[in-house]
C-alpha positions as a LaTeX table, in Angstrom:
\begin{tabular}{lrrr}
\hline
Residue & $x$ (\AA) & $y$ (\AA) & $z$ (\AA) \\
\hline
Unk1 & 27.35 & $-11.59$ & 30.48 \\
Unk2 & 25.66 & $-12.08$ & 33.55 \\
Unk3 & 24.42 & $-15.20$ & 35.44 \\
Unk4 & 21.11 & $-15.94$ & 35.98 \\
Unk5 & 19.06 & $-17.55$ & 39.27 \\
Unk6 & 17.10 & $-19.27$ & 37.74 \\
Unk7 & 17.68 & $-22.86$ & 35.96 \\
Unk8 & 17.18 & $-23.62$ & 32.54 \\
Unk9 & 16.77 & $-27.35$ & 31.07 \\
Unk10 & 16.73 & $-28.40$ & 27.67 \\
Unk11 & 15.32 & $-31.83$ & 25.69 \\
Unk12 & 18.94 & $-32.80$ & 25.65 \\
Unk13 & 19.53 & $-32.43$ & 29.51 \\
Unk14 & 16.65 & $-34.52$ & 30.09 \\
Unk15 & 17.84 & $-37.32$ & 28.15 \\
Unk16 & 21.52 & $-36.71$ & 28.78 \\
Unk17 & 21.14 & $-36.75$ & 32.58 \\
Unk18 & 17.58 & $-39.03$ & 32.88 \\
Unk19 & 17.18 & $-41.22$ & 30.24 \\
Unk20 & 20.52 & $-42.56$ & 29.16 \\
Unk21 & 21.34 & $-43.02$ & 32.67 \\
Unk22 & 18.39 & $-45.02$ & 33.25 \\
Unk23 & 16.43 & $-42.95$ & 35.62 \\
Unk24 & 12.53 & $-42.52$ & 35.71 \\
Unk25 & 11.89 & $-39.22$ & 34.89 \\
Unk26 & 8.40 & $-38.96$ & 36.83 \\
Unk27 & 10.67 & $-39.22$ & 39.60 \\
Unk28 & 12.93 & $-36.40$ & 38.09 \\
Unk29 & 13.37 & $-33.56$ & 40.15 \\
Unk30 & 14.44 & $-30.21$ & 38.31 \\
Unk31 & 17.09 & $-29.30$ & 40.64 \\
Unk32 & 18.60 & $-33.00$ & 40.22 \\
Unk33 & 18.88 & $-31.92$ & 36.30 \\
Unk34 & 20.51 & $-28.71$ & 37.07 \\
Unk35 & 24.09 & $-28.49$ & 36.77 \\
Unk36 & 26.16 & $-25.01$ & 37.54 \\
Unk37 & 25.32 & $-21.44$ & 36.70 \\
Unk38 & 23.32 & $-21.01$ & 33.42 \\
Unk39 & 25.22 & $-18.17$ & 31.42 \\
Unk40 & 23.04 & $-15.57$ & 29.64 \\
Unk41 & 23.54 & $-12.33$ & 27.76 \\
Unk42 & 21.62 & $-8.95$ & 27.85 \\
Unk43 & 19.06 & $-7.74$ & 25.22 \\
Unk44 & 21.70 & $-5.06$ & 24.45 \\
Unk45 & 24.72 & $-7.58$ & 24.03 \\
Unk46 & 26.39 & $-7.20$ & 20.12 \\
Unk47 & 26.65 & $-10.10$ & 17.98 \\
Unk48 & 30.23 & $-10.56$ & 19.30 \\
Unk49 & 29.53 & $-10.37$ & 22.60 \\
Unk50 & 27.15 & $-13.60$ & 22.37 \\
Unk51 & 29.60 & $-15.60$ & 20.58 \\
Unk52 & 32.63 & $-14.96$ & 22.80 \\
Unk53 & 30.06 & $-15.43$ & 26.09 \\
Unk54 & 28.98 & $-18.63$ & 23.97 \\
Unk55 & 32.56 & $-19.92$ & 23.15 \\
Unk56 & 34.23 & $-18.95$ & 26.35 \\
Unk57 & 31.71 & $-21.34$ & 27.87 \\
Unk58 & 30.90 & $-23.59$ & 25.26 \\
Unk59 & 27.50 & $-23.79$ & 24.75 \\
Unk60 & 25.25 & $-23.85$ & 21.87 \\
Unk61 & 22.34 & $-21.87$ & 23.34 \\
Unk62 & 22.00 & $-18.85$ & 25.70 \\
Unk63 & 18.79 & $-17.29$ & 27.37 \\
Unk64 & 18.43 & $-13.32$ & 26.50 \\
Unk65 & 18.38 & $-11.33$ & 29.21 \\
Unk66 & 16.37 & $-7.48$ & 29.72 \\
Unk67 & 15.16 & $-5.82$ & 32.91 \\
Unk68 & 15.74 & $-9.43$ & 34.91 \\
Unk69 & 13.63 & $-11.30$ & 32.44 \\
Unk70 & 13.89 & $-13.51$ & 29.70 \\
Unk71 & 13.12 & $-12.61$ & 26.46 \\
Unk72 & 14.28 & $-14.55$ & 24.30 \\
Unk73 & 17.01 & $-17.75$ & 22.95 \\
Unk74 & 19.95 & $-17.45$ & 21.05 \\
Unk75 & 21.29 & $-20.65$ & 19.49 \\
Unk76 & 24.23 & $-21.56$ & 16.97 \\
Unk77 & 21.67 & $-21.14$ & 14.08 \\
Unk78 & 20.84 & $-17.96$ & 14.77 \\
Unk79 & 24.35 & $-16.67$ & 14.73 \\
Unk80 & 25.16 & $-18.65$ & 11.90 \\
Unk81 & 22.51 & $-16.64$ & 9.74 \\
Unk82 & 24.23 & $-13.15$ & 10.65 \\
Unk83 & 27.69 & $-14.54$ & 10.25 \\
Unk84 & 30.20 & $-14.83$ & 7.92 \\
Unk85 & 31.41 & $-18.56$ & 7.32 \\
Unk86 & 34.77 & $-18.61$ & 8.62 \\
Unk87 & 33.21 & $-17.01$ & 12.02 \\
Unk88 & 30.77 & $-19.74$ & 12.63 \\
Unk89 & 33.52 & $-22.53$ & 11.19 \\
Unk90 & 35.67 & $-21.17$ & 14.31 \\
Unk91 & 32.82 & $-21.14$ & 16.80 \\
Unk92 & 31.71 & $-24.87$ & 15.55 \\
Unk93 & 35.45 & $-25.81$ & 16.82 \\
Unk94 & 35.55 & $-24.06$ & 19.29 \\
Unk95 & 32.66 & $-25.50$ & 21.05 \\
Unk96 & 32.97 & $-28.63$ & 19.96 \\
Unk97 & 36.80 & $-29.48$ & 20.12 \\
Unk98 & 37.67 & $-31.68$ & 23.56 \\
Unk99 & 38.54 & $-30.46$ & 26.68 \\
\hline
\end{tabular}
C-alpha cells in the first residue's frame, strides 16, 4: 500500500462536500475537496492485498499504482466478480458498518 501525492476526487466528493452543503462549485477549488492521504495499491498487489488495504481504510475504490503512475481503478465490483460470496458479504460490512 503506498500513498499517493496526488489527489483524487470522485462524483460523490463533489456532491458530498459541494453540493449538499450548498456551495457553488464554479467557485470550488480542488484542494478545498481534498480530504487526507488518498490510499492506493501497486499493479503487483494480490487480490487480498486490495481488500485488506480497502477494508483497513474503508473505501470502496482505490487508484492502481505502477512505476509512480496510475493505471488503473479498483472498485467493490470488481472484487466482487473474483470473489467468493462470503468474502465480499464481509468486506460490504466491513466498510459499511459505523465507526
Amino acid at each position: 500500500m503506498k500513498t499517493a501525492r496526488e489527489i483524487m476526487h470522485t462524483d460523490r466528493d463533489i456532491v458530498i462536500k459541494c453540493l449538499a452543503q450548498g456551495k457553488d462549485p464554479s467557485h470550488m477549488t480542488a484542494g478545498q475537496l481534498a480530504q487526507g492521504k488518498p490510499v492506493t495499491v501497486d499493479a503487483e498487489a494480490g487480490a487480498e492485498q486490495v481488500l485488506a488495504a480497502m477494508q483497513e481504510h474503508r473505501i470502496r475504490r482505490v487508484p492502481v499504482i505502477a512505476d509512480h503512475r496510475l493505471v488503473g481503478m479498483l472498485s467493490e465490483a470488481d472484487l466482487a466478480r473474483h470473489l467468493s460470496d462470503e468474502r465480499v458479504g464481509h468486506f460490504v460490512e466491513t466498510i459499511c458498518a459505523t465507526r
